[in-house]
PDB file of C-alpha atoms in Angstrom:
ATOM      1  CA  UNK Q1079      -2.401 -40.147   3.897  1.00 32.00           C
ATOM      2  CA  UNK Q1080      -3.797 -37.057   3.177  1.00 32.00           C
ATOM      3  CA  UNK Q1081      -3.469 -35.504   6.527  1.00 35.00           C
ATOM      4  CA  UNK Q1082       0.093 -37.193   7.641  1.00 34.00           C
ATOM      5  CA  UNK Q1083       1.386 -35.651   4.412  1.00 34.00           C
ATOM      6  CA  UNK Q1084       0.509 -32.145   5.229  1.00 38.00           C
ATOM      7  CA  UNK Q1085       1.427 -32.365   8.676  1.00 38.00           C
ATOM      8  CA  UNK Q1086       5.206 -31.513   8.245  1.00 46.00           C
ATOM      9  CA  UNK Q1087       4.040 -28.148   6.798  1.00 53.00           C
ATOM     10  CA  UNK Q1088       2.182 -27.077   9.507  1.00 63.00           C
ATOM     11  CA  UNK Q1089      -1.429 -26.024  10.240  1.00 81.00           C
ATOM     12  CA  UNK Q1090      -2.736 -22.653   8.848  1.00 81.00           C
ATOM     13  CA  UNK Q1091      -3.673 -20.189  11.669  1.00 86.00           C
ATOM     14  CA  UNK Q1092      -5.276 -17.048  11.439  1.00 86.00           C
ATOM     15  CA  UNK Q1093      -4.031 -14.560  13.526  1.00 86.00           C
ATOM     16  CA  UNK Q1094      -4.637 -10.749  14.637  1.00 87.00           C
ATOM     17  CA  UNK Q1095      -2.142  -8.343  13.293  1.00 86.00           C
ATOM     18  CA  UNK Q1096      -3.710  -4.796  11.971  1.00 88.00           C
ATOM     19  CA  UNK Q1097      -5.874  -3.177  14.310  1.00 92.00           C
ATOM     20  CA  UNK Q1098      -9.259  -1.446  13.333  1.00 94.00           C
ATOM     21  CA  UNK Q1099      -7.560   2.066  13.901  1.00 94.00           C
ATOM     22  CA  UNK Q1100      -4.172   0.511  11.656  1.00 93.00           C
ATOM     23  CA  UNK Q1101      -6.577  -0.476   8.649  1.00 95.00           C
ATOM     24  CA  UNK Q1102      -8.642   2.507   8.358  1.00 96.00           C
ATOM     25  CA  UNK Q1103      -5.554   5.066   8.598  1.00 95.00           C
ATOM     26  CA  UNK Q1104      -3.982   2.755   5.833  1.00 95.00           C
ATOM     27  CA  UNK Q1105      -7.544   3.274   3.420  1.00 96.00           C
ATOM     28  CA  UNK Q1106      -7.849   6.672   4.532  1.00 96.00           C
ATOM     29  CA  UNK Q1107      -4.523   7.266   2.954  1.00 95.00           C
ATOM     30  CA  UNK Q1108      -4.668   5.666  -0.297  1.00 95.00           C
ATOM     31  CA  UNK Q1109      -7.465   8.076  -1.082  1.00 96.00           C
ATOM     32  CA  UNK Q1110      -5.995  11.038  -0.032  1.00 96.00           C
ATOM     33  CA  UNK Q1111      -2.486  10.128  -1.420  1.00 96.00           C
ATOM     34  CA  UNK Q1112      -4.182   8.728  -4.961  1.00 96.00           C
ATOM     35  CA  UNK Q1113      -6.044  12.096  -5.410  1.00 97.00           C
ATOM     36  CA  UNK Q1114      -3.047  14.565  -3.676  1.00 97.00           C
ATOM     37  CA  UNK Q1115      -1.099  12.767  -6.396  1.00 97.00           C
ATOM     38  CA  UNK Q1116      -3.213  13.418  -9.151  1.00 97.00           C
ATOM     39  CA  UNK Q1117      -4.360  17.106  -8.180  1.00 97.00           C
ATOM     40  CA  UNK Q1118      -0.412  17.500  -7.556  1.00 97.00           C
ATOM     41  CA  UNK Q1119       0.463  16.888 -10.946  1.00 97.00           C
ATOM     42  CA  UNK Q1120      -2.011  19.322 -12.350  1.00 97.00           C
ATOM     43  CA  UNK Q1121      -0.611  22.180 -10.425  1.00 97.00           C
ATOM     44  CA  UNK Q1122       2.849  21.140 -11.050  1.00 96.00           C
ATOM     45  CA  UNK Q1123       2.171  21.683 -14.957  1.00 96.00           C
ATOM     46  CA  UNK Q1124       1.097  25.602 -13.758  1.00 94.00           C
ATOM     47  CA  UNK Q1125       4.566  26.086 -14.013  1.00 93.00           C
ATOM     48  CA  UNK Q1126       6.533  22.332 -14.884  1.00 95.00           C
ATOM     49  CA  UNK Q1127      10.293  23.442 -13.266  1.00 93.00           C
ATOM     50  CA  UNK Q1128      11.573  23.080 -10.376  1.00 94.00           C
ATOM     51  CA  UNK Q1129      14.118  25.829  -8.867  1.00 92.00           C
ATOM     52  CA  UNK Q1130      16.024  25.608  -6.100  1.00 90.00           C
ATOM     53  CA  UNK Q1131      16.975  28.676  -4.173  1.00 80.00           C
ATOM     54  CA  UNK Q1132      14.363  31.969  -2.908  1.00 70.00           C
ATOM     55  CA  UNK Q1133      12.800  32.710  -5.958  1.00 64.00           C
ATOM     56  CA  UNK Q1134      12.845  30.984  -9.479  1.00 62.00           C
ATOM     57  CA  UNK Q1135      12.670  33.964 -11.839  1.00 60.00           C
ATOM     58  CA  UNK Q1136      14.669  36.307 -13.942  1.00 62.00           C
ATOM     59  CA  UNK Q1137      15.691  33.146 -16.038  1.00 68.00           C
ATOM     60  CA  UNK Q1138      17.645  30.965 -12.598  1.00 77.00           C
ATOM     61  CA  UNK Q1139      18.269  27.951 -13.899  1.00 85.00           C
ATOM     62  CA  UNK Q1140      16.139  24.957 -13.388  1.00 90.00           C
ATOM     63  CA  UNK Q1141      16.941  21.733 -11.609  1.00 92.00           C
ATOM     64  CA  UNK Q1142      14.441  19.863 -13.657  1.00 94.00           C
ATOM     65  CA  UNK Q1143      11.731  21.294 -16.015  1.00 94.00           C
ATOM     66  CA  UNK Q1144       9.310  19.416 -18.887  1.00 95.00           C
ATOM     67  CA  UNK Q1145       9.281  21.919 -22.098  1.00 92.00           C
ATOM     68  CA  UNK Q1146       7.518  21.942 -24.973  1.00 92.00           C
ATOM     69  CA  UNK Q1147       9.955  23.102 -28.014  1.00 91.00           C
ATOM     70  CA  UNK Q1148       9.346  23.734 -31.820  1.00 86.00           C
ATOM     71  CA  UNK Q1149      11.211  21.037 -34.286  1.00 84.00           C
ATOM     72  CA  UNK Q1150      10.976  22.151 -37.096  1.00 83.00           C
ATOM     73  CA  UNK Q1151       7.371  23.097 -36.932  1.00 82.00           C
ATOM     74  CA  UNK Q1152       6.449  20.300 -34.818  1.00 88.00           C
ATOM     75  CA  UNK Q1153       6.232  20.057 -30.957  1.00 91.00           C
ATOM     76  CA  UNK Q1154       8.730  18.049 -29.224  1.00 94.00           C
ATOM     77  CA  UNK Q1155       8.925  17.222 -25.353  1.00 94.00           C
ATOM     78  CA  UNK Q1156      11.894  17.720 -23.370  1.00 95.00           C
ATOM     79  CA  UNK Q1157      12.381  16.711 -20.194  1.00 96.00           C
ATOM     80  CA  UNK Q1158      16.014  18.889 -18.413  1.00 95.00           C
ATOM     81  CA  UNK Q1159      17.497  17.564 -14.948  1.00 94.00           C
ATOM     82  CA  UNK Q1160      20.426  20.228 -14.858  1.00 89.00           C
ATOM     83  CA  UNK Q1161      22.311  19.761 -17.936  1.00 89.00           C
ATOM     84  CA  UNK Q1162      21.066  16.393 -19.171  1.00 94.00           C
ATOM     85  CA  UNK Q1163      18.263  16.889 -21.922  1.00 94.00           C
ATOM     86  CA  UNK Q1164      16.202  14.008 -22.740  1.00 95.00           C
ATOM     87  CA  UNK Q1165      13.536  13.592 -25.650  1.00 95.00           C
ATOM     88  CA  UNK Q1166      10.024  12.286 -23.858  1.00 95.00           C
ATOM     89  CA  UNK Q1167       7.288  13.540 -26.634  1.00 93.00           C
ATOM     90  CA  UNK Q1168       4.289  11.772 -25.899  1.00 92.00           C
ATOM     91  CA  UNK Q1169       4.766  11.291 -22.246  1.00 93.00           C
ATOM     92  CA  UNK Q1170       6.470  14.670 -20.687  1.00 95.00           C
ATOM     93  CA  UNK Q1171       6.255  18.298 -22.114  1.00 94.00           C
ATOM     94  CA  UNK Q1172       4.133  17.220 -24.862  1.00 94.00           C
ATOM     95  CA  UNK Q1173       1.578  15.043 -24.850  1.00 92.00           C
ATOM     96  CA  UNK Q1174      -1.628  13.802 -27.263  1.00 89.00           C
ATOM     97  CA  UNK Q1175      -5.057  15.817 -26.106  1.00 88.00           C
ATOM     98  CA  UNK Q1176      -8.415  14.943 -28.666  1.00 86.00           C
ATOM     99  CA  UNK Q1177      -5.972  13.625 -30.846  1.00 86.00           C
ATOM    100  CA  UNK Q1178      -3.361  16.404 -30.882  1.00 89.00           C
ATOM    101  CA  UNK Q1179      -0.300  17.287 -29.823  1.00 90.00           C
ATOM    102  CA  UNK Q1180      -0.413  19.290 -26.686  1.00 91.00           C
ATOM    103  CA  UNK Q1181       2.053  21.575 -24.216  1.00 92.00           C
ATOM    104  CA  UNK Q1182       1.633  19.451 -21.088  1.00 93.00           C
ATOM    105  CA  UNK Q1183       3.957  18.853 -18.596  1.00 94.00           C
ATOM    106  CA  UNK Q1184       2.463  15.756 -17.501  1.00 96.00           C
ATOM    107  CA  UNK Q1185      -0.124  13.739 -19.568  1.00 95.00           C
ATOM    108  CA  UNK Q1186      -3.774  14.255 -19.146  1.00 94.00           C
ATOM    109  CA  UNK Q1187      -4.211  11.140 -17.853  1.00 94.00           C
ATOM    110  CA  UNK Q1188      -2.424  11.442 -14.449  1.00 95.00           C
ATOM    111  CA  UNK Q1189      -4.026  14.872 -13.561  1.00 96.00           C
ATOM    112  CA  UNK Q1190      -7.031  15.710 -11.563  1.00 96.00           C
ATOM    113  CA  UNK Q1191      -8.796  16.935 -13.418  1.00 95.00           C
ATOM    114  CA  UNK Q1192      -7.636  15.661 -16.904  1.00 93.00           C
ATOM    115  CA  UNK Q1193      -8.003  19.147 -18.354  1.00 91.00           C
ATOM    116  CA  UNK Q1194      -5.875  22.173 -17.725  1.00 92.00           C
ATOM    117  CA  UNK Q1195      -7.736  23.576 -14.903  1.00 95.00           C
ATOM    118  CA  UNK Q1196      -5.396  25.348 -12.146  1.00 95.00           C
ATOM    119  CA  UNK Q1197      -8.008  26.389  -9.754  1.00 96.00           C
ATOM    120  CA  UNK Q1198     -10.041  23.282  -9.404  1.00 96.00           C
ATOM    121  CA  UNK Q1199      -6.334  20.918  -8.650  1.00 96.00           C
ATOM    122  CA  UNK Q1200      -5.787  23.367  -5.650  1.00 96.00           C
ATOM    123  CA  UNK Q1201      -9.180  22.976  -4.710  1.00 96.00           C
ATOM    124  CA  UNK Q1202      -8.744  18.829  -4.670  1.00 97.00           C
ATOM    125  CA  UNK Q1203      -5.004  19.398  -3.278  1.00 97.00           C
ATOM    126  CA  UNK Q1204      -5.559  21.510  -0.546  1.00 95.00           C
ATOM    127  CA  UNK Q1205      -8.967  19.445   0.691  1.00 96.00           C
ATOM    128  CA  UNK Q1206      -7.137  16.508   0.707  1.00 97.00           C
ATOM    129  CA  UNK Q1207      -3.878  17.253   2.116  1.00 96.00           C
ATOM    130  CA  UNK Q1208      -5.916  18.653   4.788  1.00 94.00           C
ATOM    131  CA  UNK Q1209      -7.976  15.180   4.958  1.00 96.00           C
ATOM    132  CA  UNK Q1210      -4.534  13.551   4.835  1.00 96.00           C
ATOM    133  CA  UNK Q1211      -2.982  15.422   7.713  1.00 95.00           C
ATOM    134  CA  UNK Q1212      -5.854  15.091  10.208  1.00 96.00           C
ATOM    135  CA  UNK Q1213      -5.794  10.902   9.346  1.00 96.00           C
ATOM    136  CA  UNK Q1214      -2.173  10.943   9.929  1.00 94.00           C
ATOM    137  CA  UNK Q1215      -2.349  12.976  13.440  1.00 95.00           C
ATOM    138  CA  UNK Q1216      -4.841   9.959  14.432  1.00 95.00           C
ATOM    139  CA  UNK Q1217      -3.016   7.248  13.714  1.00 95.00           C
ATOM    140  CA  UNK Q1218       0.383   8.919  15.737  1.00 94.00           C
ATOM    141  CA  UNK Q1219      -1.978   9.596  18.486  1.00 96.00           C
ATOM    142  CA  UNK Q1220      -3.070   5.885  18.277  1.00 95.00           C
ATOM    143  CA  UNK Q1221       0.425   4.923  17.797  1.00 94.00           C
ATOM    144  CA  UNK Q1222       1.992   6.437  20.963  1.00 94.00           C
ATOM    145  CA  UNK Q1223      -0.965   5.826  23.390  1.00 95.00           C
ATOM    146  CA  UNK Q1224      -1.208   1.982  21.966  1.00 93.00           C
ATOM    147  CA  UNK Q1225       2.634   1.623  22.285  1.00 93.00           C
ATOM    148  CA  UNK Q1226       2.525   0.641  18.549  1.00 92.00           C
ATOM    149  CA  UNK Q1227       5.175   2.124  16.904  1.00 92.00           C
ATOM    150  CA  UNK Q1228       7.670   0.901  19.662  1.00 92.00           C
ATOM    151  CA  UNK Q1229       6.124  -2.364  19.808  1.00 91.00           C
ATOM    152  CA  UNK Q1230       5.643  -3.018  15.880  1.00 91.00           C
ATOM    153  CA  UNK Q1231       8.210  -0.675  14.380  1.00 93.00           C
ATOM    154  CA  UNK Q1232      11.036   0.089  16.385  1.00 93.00           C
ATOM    155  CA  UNK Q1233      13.723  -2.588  15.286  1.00 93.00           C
ATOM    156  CA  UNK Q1234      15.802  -4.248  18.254  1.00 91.00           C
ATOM    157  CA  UNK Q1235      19.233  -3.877  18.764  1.00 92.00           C
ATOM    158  CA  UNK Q1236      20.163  -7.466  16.610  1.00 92.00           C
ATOM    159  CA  UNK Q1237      17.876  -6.479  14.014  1.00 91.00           C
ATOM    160  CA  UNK Q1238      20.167  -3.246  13.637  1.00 92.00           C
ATOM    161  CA  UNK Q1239      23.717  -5.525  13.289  1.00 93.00           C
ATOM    162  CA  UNK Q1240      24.701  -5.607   9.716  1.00 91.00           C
ATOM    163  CA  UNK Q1241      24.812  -8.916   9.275  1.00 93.00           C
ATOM    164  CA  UNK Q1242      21.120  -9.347  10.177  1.00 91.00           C
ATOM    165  CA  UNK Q1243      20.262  -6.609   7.755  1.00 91.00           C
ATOM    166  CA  UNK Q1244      22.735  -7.833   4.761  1.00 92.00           C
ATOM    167  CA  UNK Q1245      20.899 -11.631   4.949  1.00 91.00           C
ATOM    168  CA  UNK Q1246      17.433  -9.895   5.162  1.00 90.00           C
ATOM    169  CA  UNK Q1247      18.516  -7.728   2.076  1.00 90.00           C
ATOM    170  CA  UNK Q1248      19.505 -10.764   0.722  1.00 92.00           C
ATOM    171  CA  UNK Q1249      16.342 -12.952   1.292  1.00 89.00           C
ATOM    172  CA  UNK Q1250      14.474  -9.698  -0.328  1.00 86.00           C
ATOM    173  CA  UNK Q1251      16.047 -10.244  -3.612  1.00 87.00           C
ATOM    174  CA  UNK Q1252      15.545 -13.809  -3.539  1.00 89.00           C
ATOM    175  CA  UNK Q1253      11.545 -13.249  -2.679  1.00 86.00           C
ATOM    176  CA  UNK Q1254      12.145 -15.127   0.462  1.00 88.00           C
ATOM    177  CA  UNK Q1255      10.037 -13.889   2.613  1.00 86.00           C
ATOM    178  CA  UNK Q1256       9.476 -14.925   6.319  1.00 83.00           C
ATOM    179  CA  UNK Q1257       7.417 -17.683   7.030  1.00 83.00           C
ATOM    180  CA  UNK Q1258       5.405 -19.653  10.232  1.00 79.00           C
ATOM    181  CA  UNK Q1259       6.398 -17.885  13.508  1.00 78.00           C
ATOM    182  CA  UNK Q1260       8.691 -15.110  12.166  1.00 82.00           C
ATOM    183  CA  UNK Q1261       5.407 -14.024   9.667  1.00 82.00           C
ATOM    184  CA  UNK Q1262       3.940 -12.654  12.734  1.00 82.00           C
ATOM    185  CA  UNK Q1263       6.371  -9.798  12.944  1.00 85.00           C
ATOM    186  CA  UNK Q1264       7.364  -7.421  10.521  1.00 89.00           C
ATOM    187  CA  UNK Q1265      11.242  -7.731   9.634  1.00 90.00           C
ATOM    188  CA  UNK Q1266      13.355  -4.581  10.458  1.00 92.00           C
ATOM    189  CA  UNK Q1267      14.034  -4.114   6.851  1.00 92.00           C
ATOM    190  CA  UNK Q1268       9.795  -3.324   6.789  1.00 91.00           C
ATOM    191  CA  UNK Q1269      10.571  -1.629  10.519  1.00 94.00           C
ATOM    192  CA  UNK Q1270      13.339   0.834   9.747  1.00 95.00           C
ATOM    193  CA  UNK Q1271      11.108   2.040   5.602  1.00 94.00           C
ATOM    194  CA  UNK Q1272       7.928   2.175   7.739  1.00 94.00           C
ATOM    195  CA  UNK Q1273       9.558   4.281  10.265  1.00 95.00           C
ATOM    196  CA  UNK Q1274      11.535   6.576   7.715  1.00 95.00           C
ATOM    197  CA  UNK Q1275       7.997   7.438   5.649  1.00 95.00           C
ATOM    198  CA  UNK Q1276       6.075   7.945   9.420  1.00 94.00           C
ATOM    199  CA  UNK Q1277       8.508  10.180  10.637  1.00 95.00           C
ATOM    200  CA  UNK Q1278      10.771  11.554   7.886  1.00 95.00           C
ATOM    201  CA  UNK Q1279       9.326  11.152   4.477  1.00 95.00           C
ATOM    202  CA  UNK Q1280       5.533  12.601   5.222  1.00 94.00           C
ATOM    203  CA  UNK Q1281       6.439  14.957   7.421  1.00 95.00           C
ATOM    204  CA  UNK Q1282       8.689  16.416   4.795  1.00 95.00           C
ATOM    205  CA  UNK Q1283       6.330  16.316   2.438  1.00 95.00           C
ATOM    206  CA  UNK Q1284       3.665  18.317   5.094  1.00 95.00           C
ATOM    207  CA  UNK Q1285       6.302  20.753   6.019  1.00 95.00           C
ATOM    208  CA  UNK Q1286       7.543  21.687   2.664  1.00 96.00           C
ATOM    209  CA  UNK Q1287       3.570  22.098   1.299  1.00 95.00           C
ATOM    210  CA  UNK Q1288       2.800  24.157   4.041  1.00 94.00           C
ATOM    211  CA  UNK Q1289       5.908  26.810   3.362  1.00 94.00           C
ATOM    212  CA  UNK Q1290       4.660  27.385  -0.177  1.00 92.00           C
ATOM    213  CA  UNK Q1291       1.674  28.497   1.425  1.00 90.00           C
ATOM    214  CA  UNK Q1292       2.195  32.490   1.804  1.00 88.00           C
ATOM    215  CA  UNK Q1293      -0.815  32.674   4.372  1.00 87.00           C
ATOM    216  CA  UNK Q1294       1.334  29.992   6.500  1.00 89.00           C
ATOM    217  CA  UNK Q1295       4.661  31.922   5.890  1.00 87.00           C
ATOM    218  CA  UNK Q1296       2.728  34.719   8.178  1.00 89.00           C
ATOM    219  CA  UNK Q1297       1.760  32.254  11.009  1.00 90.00           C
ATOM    220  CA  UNK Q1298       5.171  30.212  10.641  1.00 91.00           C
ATOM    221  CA  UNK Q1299       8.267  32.796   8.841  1.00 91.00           C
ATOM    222  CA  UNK Q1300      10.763  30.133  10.081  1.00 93.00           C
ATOM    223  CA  UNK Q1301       9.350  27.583   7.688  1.00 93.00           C
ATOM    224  CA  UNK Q1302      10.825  29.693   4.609  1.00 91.00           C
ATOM    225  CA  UNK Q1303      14.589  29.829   6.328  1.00 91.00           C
ATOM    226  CA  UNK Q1304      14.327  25.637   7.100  1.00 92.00           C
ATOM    227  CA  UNK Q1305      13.553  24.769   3.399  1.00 92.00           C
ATOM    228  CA  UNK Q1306      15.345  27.785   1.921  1.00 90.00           C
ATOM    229  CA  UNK Q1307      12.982  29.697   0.163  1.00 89.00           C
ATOM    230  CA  UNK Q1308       9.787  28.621  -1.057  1.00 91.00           C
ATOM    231  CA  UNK Q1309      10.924  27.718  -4.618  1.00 91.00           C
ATOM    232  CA  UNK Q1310      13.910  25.297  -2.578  1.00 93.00           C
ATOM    233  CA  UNK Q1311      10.892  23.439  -0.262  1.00 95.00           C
ATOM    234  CA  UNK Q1312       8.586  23.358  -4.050  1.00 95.00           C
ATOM    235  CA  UNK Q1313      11.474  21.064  -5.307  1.00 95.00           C
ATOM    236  CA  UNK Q1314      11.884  19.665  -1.914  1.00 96.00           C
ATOM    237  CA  UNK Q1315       7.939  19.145  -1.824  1.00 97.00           C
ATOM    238  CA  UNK Q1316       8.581  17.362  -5.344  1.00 96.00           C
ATOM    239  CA  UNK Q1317      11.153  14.653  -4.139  1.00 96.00           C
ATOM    240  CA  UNK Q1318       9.212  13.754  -1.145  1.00 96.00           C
ATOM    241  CA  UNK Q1319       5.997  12.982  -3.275  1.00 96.00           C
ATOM    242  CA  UNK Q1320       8.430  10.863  -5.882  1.00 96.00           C
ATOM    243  CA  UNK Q1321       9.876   8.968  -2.716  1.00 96.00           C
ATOM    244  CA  UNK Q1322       6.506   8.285  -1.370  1.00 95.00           C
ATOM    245  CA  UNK Q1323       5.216   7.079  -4.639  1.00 95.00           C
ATOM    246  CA  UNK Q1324       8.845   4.779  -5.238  1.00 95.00           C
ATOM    247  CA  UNK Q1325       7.454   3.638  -2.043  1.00 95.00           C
ATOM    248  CA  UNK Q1326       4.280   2.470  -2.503  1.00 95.00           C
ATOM    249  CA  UNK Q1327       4.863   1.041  -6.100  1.00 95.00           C
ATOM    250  CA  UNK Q1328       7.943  -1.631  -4.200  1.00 93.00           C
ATOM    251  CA  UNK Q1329       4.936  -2.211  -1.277  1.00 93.00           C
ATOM    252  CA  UNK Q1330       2.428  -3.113  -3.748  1.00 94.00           C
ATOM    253  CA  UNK Q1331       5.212  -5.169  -5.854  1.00 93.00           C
ATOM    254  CA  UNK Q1332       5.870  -7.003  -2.319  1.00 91.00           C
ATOM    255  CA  UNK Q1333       2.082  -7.220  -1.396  1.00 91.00           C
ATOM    256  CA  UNK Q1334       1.944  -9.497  -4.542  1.00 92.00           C
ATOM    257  CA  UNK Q1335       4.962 -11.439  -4.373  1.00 91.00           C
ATOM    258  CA  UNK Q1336       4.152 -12.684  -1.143  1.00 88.00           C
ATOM    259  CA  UNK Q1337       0.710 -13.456  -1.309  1.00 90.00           C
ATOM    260  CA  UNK Q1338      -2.072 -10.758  -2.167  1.00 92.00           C
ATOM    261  CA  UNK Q1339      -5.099 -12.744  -1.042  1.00 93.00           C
ATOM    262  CA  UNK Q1340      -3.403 -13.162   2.400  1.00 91.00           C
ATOM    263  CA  UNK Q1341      -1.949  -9.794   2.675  1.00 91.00           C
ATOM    264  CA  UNK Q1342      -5.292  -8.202   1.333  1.00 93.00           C
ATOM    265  CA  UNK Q1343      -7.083  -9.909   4.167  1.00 93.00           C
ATOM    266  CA  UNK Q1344      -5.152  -8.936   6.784  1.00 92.00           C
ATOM    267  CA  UNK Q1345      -5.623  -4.718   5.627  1.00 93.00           C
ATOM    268  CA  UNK Q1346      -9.472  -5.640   5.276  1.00 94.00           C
ATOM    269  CA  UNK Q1347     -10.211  -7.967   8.640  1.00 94.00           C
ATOM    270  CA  UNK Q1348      -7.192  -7.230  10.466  1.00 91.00           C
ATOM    271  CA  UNK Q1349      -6.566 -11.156  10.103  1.00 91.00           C
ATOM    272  CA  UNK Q1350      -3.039 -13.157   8.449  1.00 90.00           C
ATOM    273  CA  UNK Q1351      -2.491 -16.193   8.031  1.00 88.00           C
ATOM    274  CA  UNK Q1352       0.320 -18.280   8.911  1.00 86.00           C
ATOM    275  CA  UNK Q1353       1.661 -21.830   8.939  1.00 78.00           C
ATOM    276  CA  UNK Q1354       2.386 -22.920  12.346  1.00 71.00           C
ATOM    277  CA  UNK Q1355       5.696 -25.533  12.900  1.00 63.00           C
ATOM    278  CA  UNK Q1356       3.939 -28.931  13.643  1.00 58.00           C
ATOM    279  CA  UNK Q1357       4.796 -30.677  17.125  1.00 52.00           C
ATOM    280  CA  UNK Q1358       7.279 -32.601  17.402  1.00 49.00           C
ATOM    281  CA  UNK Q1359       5.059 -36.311  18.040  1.00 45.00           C
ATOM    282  CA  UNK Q1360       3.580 -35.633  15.063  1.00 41.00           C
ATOM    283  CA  UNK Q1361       7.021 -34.788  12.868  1.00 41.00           C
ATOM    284  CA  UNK Q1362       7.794 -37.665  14.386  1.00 40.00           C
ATOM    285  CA  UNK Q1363       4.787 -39.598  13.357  1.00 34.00           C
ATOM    286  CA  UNK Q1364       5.217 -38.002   9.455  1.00 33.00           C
ATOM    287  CA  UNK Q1365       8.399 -38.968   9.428  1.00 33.00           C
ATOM    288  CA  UNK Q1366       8.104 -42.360   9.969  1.00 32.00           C
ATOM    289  CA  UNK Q1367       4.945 -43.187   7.146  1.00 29.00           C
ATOM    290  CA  UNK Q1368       7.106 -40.933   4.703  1.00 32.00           C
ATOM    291  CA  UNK Q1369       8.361 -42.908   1.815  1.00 31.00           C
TER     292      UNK Q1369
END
């Protein structure tokens, strides 16, 4: 009874989809991106505004800076994007250190290291990013030779009609996600983000770190016009890191709506699991001992 009942479901089959090259780029870059993060934020409190233009002095106006200002003999945190001021004591601008209030732009807790320490974040920053951009030149090496990205990632010509994306869109907000024979595949919704951080999002983010470099500005000037000045490519830098991190928060969010054990195995052996459709003599055979 046991077995007839089950039948209709399928049988669970294990099968390959992330290759040993795929799982250890994917590792690789949760370190580097946790601690490029982290160290990120400490440097960004150096100086917590963002400019946009060549320069960023001789009071321009920022496009988003965390201040600390007096209220009436206390600190309070304010957090500017243009001309919208918002009150985040506690969290942005000022923040509790030992038990006090303290000028922070971000909180100690999300900086590397958790004390105000300029030199040692570039020191973290730079070794990483470096770390991070060596991994990533890998796995598009891999990619290309092993046909990956056009096999895996590059979305077919139905995938791209707008009906096919509107009912996956759709199936996303319901947390339907695919199952048996289409689980083998990623969707193009996964196809066409994957694609976008590969080949738009990172690379930004590379780019724009390198032109606030000024011994890179003297091996690559042209950088500087691209981004618009190396204040411009700082806020630039800024957005791409935010993007990447909206990113992975919605990935992890999906990783655990639709099964973390399963999902988890599949970045760790390479192996997923799936429920294959069951012949049709035995549907046929369910069917008929079904009540």
């Amino acid at each position: 009874m046991f077995g007839s009942s089950s039948t209709p479901s399928g049988q669970r089959t294990l099968i390959r989809r992330h290759s040993l090259t795929v799982r250890l780029s994917h590792w690789l870059n949760v370190l580097a991106m946790t601690v490029l993060l982290f160290s990120g934020l400490q440097i960004f409190n150096a100086h917590p505004s963002l400019y946009w233009g060549q320069y960023g002095a001789d009071d321009d106006p920022a496009v988003l800076s965390l201040q600390a200002v007096d209220d009436d003999g206390a600190l309070k945190g304010v957090t500017r994007i243009g001309s919208l001021s918002l009150d985040t004591t506690g969290v942005l601008g000022v923040s509790t250190v030992d038990g006090e209030p303290t000028v922070r732009g971000f909180p100690a807790w999300i900086t590397l290291p958790s004390y105000q320490d300029l030199a040692t974040g570039r020191r973290w920053h730079f070794f990483f990013a470096w770390a991070f951009v060596l991994n990533g030149l890998v796995y598009l090496a891999y990619g290309l030779v092993s046909r990956h990205f056009r096999r895996d990632l590059l979305p077919t010509r139905a995938e791209l009609a707008p009906s096919h994306l509107g009912h996956e869109i759709a199936d996303h907000a319901r947390l339907r996600f695919p199952k048996g024979e289409k689980a083998r595949h990623y969707n193009a919704l996964q196809k066409l983000t994957y694609l976008a951080v590969i080949f738009l999002m990172l690379p930004g983010m590379i780019l724009t770190g390198l032109t606030m470099s000024p011994g890179f500005n003297a091996f690559a000037p042209w950088l500087l016009d691209l981004f618009g000045g190396r204040q411009s490519a700082r806020t630039l830098h800024f957005l791409f890191a935010t993007s990447l991190v909206a990113f992975v928060l919605v990935h992890i969010a999906m990783v655990l709506a639709s099964g973390v054990v399963n999902n988890m195995r599949s970045m760790i052996t390479g192996r997923y699991a799936i429920r294959t459709d069951p012949s049709p003599a035995s549907a046929s055979t369910a069917s008929e001992i079904a009540p």
